[in-house]
Coordinates of C-alpha atoms in Angstrom, one line a residue:
X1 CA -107.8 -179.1 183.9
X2 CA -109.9 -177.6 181.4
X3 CA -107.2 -175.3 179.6
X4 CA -105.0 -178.4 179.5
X5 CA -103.4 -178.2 176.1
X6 CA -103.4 -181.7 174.2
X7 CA -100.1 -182.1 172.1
X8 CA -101.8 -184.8 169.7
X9 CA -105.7 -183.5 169.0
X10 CA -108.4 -185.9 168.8
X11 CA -110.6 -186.6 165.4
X12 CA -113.3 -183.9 165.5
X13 CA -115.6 -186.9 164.4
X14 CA -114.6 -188.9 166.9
X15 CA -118.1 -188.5 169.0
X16 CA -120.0 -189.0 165.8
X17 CA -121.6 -191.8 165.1
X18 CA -120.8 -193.6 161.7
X19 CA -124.9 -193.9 161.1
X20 CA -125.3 -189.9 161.9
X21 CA -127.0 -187.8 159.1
X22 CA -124.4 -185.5 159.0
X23 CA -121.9 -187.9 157.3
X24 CA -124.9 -188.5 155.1
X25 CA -125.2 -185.2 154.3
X26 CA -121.0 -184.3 153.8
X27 CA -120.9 -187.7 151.5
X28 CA -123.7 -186.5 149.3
X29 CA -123.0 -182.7 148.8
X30 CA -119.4 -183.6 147.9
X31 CA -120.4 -185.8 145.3
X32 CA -123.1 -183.0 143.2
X33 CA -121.7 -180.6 140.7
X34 CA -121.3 -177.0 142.0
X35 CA -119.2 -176.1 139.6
X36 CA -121.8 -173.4 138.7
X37 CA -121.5 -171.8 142.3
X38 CA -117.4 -170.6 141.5
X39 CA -118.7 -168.7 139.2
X40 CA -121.0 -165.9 141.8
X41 CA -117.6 -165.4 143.3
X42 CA -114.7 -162.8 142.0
X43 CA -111.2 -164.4 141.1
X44 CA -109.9 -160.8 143.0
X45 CA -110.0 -159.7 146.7
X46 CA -109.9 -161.9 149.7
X47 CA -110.2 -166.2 149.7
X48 CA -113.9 -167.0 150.1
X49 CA -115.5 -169.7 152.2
X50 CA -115.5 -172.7 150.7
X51 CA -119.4 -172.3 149.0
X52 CA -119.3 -176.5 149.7
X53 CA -118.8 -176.0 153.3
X54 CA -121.4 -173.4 153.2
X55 CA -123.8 -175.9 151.9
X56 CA -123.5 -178.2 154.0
X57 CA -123.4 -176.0 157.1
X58 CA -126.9 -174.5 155.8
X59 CA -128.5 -178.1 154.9
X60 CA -127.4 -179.6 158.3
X61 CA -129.4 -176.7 160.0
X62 CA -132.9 -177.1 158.0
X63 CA -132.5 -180.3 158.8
X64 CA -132.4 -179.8 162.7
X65 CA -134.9 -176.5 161.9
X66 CA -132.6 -173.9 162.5
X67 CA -133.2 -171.3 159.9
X68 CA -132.0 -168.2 161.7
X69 CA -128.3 -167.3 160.4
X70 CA -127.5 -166.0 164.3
X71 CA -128.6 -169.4 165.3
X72 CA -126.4 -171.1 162.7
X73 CA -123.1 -169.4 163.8
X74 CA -124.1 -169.9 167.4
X75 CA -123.9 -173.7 166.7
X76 CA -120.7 -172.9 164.4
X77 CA -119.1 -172.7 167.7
X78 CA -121.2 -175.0 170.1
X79 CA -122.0 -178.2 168.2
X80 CA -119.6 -180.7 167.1
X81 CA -121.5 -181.6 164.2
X82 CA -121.4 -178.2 162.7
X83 CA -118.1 -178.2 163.6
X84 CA -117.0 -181.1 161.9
X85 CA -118.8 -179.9 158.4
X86 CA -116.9 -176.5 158.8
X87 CA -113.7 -178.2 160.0
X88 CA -113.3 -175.5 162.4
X89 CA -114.5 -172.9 160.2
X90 CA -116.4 -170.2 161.8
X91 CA -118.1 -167.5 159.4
X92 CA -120.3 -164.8 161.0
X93 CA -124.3 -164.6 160.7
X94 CA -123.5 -162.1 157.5
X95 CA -121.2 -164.5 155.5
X96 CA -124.2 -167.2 156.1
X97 CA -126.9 -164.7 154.9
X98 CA -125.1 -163.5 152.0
X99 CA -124.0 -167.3 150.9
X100 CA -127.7 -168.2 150.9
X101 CA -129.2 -164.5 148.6
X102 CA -125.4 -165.3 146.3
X103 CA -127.0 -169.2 145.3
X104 CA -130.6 -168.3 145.2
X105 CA -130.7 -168.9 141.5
X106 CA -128.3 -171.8 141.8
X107 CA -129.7 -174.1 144.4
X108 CA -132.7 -175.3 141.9
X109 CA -130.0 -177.2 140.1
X110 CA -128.7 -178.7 143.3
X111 CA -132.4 -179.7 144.1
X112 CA -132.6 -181.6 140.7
X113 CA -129.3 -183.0 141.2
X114 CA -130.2 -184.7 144.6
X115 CA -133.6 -186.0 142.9
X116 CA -131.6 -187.6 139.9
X117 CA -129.0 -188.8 142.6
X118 CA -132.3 -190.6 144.6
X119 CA -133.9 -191.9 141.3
X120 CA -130.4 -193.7 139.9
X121 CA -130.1 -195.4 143.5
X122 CA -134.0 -196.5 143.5
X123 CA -135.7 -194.4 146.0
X124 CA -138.0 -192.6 143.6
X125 CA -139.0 -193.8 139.3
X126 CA -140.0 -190.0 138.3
X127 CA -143.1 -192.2 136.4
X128 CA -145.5 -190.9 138.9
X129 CA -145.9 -187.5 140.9
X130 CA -148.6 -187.1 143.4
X131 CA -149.7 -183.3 143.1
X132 CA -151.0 -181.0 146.0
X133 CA -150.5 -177.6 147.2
X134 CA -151.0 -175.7 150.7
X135 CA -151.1 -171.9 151.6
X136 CA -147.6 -170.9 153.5
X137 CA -147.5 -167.1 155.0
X138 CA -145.6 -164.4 153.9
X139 CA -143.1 -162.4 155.9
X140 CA -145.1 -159.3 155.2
X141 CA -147.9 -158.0 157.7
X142 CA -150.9 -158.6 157.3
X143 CA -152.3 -154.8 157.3
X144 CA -150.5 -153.9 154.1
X145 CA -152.8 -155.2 151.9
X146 CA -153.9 -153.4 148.5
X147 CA -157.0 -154.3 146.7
X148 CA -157.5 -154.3 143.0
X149 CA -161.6 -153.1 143.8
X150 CA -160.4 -150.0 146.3
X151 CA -157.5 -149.0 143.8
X152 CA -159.8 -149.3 140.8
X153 CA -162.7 -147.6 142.4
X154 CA -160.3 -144.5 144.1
X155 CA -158.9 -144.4 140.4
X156 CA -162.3 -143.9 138.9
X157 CA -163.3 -140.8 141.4
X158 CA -159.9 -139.4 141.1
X159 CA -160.6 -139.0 137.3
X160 CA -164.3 -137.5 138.1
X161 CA -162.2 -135.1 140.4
X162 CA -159.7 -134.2 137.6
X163 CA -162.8 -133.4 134.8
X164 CA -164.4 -131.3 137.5
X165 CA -160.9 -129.3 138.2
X166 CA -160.0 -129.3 134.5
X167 CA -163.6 -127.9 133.5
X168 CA -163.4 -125.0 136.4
X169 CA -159.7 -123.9 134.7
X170 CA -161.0 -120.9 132.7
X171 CA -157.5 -121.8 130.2
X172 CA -157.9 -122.6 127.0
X173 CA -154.9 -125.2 127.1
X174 CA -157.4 -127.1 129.9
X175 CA -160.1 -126.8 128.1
X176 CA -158.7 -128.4 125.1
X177 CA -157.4 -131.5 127.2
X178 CA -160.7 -132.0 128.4
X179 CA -162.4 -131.9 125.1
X180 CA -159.7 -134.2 124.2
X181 CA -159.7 -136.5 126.7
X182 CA -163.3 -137.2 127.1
X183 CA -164.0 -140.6 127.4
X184 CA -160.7 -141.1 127.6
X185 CA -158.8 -141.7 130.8
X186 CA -155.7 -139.4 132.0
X187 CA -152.1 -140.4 132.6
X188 CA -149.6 -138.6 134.7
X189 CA -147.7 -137.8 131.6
X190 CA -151.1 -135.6 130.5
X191 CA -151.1 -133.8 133.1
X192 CA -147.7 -132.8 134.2
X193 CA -148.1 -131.2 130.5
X194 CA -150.9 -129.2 131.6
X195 CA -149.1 -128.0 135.0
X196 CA -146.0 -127.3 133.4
X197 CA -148.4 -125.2 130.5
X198 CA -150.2 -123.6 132.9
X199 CA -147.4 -122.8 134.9
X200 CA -145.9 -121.2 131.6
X201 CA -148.6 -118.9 131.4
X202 CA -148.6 -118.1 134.8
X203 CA -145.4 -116.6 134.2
X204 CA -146.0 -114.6 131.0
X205 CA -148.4 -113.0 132.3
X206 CA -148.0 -108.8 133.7
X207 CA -147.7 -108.3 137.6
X208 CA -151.4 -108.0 138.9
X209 CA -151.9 -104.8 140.5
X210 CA -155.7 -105.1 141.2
X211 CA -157.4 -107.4 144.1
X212 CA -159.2 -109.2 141.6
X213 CA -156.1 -110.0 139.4
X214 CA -154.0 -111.0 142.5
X215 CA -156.5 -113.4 143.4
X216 CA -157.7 -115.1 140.3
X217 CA -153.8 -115.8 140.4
X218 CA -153.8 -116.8 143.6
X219 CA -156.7 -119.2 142.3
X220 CA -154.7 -120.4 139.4
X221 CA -151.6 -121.0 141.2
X222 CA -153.6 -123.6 143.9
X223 CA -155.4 -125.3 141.0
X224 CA -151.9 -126.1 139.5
X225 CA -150.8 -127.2 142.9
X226 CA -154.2 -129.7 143.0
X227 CA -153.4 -130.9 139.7
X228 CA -149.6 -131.6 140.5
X229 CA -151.6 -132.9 143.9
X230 CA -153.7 -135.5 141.6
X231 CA -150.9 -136.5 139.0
X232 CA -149.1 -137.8 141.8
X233 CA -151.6 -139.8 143.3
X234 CA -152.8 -141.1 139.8
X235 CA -149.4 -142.2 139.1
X236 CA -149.3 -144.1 143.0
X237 CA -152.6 -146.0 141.3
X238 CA -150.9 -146.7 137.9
X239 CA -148.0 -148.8 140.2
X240 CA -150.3 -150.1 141.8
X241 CA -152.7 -151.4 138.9
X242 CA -148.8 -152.1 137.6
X243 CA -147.8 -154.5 140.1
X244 CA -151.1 -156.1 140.5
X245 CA -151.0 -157.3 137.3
X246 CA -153.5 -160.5 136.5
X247 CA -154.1 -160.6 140.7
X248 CA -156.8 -159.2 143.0
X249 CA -154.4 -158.1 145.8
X250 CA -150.5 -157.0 147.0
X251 CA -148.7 -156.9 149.8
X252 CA -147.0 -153.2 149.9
X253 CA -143.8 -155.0 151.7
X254 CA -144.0 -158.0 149.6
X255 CA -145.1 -157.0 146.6
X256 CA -144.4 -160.6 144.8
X257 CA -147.2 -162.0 148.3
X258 CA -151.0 -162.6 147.4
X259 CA -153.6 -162.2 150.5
X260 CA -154.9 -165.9 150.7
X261 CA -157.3 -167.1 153.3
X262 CA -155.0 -168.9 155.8
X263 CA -156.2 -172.3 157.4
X264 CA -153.3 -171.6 160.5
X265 CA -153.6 -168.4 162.2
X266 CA -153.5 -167.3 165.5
X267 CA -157.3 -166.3 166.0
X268 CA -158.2 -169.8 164.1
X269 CA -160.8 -168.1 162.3
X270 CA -159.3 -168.3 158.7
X271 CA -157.9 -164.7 158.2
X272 CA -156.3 -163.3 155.3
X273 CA -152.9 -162.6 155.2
X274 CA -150.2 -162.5 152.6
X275 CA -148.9 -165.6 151.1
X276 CA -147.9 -167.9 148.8
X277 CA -149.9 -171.3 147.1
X278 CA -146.9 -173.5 147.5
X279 CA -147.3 -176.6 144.9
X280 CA -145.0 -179.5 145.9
X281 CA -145.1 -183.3 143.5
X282 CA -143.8 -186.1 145.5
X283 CA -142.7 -190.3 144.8
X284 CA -142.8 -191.8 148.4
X285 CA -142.6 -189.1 150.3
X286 CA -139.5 -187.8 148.7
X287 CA -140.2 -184.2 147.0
X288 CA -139.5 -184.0 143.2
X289 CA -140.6 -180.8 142.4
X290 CA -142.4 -177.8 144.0
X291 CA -143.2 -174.1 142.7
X292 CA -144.5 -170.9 144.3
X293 CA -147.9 -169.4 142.7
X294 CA -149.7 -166.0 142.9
X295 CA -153.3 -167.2 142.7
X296 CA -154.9 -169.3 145.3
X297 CA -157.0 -171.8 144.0
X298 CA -155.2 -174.8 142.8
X299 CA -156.8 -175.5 139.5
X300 CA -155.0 -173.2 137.6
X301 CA -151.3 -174.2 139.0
X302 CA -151.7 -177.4 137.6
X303 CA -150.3 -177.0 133.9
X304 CA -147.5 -174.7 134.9
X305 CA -146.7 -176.7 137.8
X306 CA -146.7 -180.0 134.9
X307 CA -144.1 -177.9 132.9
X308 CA -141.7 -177.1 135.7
X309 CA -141.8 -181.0 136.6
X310 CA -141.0 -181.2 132.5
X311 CA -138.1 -178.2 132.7
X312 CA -136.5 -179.9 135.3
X313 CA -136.5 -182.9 134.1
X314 CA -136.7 -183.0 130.4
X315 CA -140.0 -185.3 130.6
X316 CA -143.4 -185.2 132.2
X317 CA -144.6 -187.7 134.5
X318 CA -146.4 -190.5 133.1
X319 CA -149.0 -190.7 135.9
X320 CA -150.3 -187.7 137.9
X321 CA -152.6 -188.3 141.1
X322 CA -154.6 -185.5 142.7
X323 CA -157.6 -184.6 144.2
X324 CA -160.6 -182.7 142.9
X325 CA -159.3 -179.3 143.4
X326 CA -157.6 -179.7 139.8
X327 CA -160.0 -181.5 138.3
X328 CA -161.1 -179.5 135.4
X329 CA -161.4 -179.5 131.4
X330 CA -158.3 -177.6 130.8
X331 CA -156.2 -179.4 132.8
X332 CA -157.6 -182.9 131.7
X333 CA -156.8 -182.4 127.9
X334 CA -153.8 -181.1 129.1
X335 CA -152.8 -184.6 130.8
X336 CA -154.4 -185.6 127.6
X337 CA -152.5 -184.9 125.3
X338 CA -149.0 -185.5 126.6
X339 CA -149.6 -188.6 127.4
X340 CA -150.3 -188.9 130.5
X341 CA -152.5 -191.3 133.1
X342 CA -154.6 -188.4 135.1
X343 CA -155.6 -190.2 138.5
X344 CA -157.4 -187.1 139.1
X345 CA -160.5 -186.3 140.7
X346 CA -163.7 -183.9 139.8
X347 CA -165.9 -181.9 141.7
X348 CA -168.9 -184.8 141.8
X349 CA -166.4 -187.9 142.1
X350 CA -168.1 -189.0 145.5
X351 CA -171.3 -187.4 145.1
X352 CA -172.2 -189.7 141.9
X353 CA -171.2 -193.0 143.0
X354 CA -174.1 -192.2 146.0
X355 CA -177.7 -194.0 145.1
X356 CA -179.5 -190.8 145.7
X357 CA -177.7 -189.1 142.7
X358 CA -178.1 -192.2 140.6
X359 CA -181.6 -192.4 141.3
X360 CA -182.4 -188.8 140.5
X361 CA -183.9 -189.2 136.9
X362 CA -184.1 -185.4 136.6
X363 CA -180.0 -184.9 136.6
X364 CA -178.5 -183.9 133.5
X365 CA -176.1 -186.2 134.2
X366 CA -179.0 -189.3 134.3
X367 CA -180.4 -188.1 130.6
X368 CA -180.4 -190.7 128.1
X369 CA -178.5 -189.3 125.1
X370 CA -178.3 -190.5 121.6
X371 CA -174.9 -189.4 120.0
X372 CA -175.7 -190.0 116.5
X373 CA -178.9 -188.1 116.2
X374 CA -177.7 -185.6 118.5
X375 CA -180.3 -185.2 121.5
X376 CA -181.3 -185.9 125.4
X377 CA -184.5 -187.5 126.1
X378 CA -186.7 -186.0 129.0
X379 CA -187.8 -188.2 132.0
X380 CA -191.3 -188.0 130.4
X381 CA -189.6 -189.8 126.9
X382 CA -189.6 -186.3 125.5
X383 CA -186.8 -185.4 123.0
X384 CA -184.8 -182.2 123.8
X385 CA -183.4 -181.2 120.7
X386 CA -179.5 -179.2 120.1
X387 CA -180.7 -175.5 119.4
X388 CA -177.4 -173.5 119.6
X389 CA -174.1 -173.8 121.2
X390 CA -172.1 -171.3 122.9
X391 CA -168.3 -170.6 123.8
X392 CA -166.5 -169.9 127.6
X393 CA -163.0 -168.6 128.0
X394 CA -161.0 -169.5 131.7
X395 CA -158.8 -166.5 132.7
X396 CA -155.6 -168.9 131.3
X397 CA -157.6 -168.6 127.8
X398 CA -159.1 -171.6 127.4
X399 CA -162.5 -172.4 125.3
X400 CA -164.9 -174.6 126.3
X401 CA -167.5 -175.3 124.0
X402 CA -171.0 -175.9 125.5
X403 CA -174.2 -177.1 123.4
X404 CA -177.5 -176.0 124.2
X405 CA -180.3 -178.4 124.4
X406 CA -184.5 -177.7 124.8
X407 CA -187.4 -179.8 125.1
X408 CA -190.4 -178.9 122.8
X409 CA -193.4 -178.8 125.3
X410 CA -193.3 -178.8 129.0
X411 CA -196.8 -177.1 129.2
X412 CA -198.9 -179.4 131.1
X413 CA -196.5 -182.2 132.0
X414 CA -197.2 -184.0 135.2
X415 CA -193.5 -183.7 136.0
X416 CA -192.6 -180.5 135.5
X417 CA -192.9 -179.1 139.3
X418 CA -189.7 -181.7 139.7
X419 CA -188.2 -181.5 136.5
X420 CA -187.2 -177.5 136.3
X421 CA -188.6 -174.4 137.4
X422 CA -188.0 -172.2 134.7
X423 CA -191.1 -170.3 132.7
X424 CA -190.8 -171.8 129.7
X425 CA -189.6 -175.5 128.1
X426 CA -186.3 -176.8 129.4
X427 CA -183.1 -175.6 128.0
X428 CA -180.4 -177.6 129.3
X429 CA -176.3 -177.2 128.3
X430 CA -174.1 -180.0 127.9
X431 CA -169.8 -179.7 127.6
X432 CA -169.2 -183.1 125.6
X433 CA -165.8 -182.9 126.0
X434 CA -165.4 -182.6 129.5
X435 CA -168.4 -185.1 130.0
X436 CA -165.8 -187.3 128.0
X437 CA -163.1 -186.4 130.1
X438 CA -164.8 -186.9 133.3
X439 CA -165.7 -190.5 132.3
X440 CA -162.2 -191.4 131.1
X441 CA -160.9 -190.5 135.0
X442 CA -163.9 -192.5 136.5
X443 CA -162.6 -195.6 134.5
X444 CA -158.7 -194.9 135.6
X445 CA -159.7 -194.3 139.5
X446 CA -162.1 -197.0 139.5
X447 CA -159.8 -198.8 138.2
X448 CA -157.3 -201.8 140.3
X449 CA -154.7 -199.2 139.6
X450 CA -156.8 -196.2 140.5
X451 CA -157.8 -197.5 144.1
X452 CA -154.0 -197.8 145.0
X453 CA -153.1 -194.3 144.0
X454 CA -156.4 -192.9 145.7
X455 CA -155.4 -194.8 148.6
X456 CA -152.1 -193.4 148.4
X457 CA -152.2 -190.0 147.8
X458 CA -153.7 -188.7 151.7
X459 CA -150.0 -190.2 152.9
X460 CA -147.8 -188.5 149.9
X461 CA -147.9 -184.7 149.6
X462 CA -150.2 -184.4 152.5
X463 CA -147.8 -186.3 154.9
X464 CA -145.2 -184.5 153.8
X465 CA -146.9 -180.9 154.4
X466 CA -147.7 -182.1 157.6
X467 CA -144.0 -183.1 158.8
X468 CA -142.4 -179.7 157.0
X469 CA -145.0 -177.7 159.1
X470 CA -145.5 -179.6 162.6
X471 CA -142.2 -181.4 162.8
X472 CA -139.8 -179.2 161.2
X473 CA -142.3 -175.9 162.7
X474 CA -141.8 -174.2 159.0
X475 CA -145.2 -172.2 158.8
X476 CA -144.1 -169.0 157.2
X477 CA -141.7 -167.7 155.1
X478 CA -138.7 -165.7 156.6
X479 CA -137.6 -163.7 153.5
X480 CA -139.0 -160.7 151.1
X481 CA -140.1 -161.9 147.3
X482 CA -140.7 -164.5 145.7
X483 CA -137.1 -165.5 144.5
X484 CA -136.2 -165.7 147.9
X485 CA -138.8 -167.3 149.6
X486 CA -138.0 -169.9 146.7
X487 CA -134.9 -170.2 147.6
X488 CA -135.5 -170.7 151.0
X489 CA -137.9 -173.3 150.6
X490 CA -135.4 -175.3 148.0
X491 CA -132.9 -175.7 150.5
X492 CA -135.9 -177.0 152.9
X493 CA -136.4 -179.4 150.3
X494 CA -133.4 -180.2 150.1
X495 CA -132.8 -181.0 153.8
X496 CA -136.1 -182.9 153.9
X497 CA -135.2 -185.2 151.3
X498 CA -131.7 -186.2 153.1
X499 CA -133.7 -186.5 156.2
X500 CA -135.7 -188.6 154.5
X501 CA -133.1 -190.9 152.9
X502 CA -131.2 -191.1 156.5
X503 CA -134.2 -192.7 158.2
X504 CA -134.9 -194.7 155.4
X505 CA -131.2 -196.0 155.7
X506 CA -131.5 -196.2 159.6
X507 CA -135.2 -198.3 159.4
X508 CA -133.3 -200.5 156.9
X509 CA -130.5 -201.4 159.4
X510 CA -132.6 -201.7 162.3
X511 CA -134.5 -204.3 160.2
X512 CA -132.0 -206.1 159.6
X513 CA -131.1 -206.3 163.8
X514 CA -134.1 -207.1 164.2
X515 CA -134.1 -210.3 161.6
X516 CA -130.7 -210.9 163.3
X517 CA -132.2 -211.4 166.3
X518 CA -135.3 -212.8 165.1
X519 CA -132.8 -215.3 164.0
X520 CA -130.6 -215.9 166.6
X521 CA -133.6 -216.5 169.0
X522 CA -134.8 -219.5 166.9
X523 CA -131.5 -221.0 166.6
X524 CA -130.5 -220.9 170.3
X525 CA -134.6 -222.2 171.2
X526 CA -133.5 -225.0 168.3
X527 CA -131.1 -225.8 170.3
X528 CA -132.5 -226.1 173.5
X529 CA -135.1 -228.4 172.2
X530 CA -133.0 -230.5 170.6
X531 CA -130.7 -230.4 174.0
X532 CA -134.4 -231.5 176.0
X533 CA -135.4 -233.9 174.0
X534 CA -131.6 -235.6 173.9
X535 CA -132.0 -235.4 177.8
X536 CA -135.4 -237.0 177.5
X537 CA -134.2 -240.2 175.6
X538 CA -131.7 -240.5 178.3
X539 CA -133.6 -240.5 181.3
X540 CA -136.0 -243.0 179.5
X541 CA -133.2 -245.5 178.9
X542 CA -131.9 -244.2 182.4
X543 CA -135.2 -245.7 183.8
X544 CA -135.9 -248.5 182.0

């Protein structure tokens, strides 16, 4: 009968299995601090779920990709292994949702806590963090885009527009803002002064008893409306200029999203959408840090990405392996100078190493160049000489210094057609530093040690992009803003890392059945030859 009652209740674990990685998961989460999570709730009002539960519950389901809240308290109710992490427990899809926005500043620590956990039992040293980065979507639509170039040019004709309407206001309070504000750009502020002064003098004025009265008021009463008309819109371009910041482009419903060309869309044609540059670092496949960034291109995450690896765990990484995309002068001295071996490639890694770039005599690269008088010599032994030197700022705000070198004559030298096509002699400019830099990362991924972390680096962060995206189908972001979506994808983490630790612990036992029955196969063929040959003996004595 299936509404039998049962006077003694089973273990709700009983259909487990001891190896599952749920138990994983329960052991682990009981055994990190949340100590700080007491604190988001009141001491007042009704019991709260127990925010350990909670956390487990929510781990359990990134880990089986079920990110959907509905989802979660359908298997609240349906799956025995949610049921067993609850103990019977059943919040609703709101409790869920709310539990995830209360810890979104909290779960970072738990993050850290689980890394620490994995480097104290030997699954990852912290000593080396493979660096790469990937584009994930935004929740937000991809028509609700704002460009800095359209807001910045609508801004500029909007002012034109307000000169023009300013000029035709035969007042003498417009007329002074204009004369004053030539050159100048206008601010809402300025003029809601002049509709409020103009609306002033509307008022003082006598009743207009003529046509031509009535109507030059009629006049002034729709330029004040156009000017209240403009103010508005100027201030909608001020917010948006506002919340632009440092980047080219917003999402209205995301304001925190960046439109980044996608490599995964629908039409497979690279579309721009909103998203975020997700930066992850990770030690055999286990993640050890990650961080959301605004601007697309990965070269300048890689120093703030360095200090958040730092912040969270009061030291940098001693080694750092990447690919070119970060391979610059800024982020090399940066390495640099904390210390740290940069396994990291430049733009032209490949490209010199190939005979037809060693070969080319004309290269800047190929030069011979004398340090200690200072200058290049020519393919045709000419010596190009240091003439000036000049300064380059990246938008972080840092200087490169560049030297500029020319030849003396290249009038009526054979080579020249090959050499440079510019009118006069050839000016040439050199960054030593970098040149410096560029050869100290040849020498580390040339290096023993440098073709093991080259060779290693295609099956660490990109690996583990690939299994967050095909196998666990997380593509795109589910939340609004960035401290969400950062939250969101911490718990990911999170899950990903125990997932990873559970296999690791279920490959280890199966390995060991294996070489137990590896084992047991040789003894029992041991003993069949010994039994044969004991028989053989026999029947030779047998027959003799």
């Amino acid at each position: 009968c299936p509404n039998q009652t049962i006077l003694f209740p089973q273990r709700i674990d009983k259909d487990i299995a001891e190896n599952d990685p749920v138990r994983l998961i329960s052991s682990i989460v009981e055994g990190l601090d949340l100590s700080s999570f007491r604190k988001l709730y009141k001491e007042r009002g009704r019991s709260p779920y127990d925010p350990q539960m909670l956390l487990k519950v929510v781990i359990y389901a990134y880990m089986n990709n079920v990110y959907s809240c509905r989802r979660i308290e359908k298997a609240l109710k349906r799956d025995i292994h949610f049921i067993w992490l609850a103990g019977y427990e059943q919040p609703d899809f709101i409790t869920i949702n709310r539990f995830r926005n209360r810890v979104k500043n909290e779960i970072n620590n738990v993050f850290t806590q689980l890394v620490l956990l994995l480097s104290a039992k030997g699954f990852v040293t912290l000593d080396v963090e493979y660096i790469d980065g990937t584009k994930i979507e935004s929740k937000a639509n991809k028509y609700t885009f704002v460009w800095r170039k359209t807001v910045e040019k609508n801004r500029a004709r909007l002012m034109e527009k307000i000169r023009v309407l300013l000029s035709q206001v035969d007042d003498a309070i417009a007329q002074d803002k204009v004369a004053a504000e030539e050159g100048v750009s206008f601010t809402p502020e300025t003029l809601t002064e002049i509709a409020d002064e103009l609306r002033q003098s509307l008022a003082e004025q006598p009743v207009p008893k003529s046509k031509e009265d009535k109507k030059a008021v009629r006049q002034r009463k729709k330029q004040v409306r156009q000017i209240e008309q403009m103010r508005d819109k100027l201030s909608e371009y001020e917010g948006h200029l506002e919340t632009l910041g440092e980047r080219n482009s917003y999402s209205k419903t995301d304001p925190d999203a960046t439109f980044m060309r996608m490599k995964e869309d629908a039409m497979n044609n690279g579309q721009t959408k909103p998203g975020y540059n997700l930066q992850i670092g990770t030690e055999n496949q286990f993640i050890t840090d990650f961080a959301l960034f605004h601007n697309p291109n990965d070269t300048g995450t890689m120093i703030p990405f360095l200090d958040s690896f730092s912040n969270r765990y009061d030291r940098y990484a001693g080694e750092v392996c990447a690919d070119s995309g970060y391979g610059s002068e800024e982020n090399y001295s940066f390495m640099e100078s904390h210390d740290m071996e940069a396994y990291v490639k430049y733009n032209y890694f490949h490209k010199e190493q190939k005979r037809a770039w060693r070969k080319d005599i004309f290269r800047i690269e190929n030069l011979y160049y004398n340090p200690d008088e200072d200058y290049f010599v020519c393919p045709m032994g000419q010596h190009m000489t240091h003439i000036g030197s000049k300064t380059e700022q990246s938008d972080s705000g840092f200087t490169s210094y560049i030297d500029i070198y020319q030849a003396r004559q290249c009038s009526g030298c054979p080579l020249r057609a090959s050499c440079h096509k510019s009118k006069g002699n050839r000016t040439i400019s050199v960054n030593h530093n970098l040149n410096r830099l560029k050869k100290k990362a040849f020498d580390l991924l040339t290096s023993e040690e440098g073709q093991k972390r080259r060779s290693r680096r295609p099956i660490e962060p990109e690996a583990v992009f690939g299994q967050i995206k095909t196998c666990m189908g997380y593509k795109r972001f589910r939340h609004f803003g960035k401290k969400k979506c950062h939250m969101d994808f911490a718990i990911l983490a999170i899950a990903f890392n125990l997932l990873k630790l559970s296999r690791l612990k279920a490959t280890n036992v199966l390995d060991l059945l294996r070489k137990g029955v590896f084992v047991f196969i040789l003894c029992v063929s041991y003993r069949i030859l010994i039994s044969v040959k004991r028989k053989a003996k026999i029947l030779k004595k047998v027959v003799e």
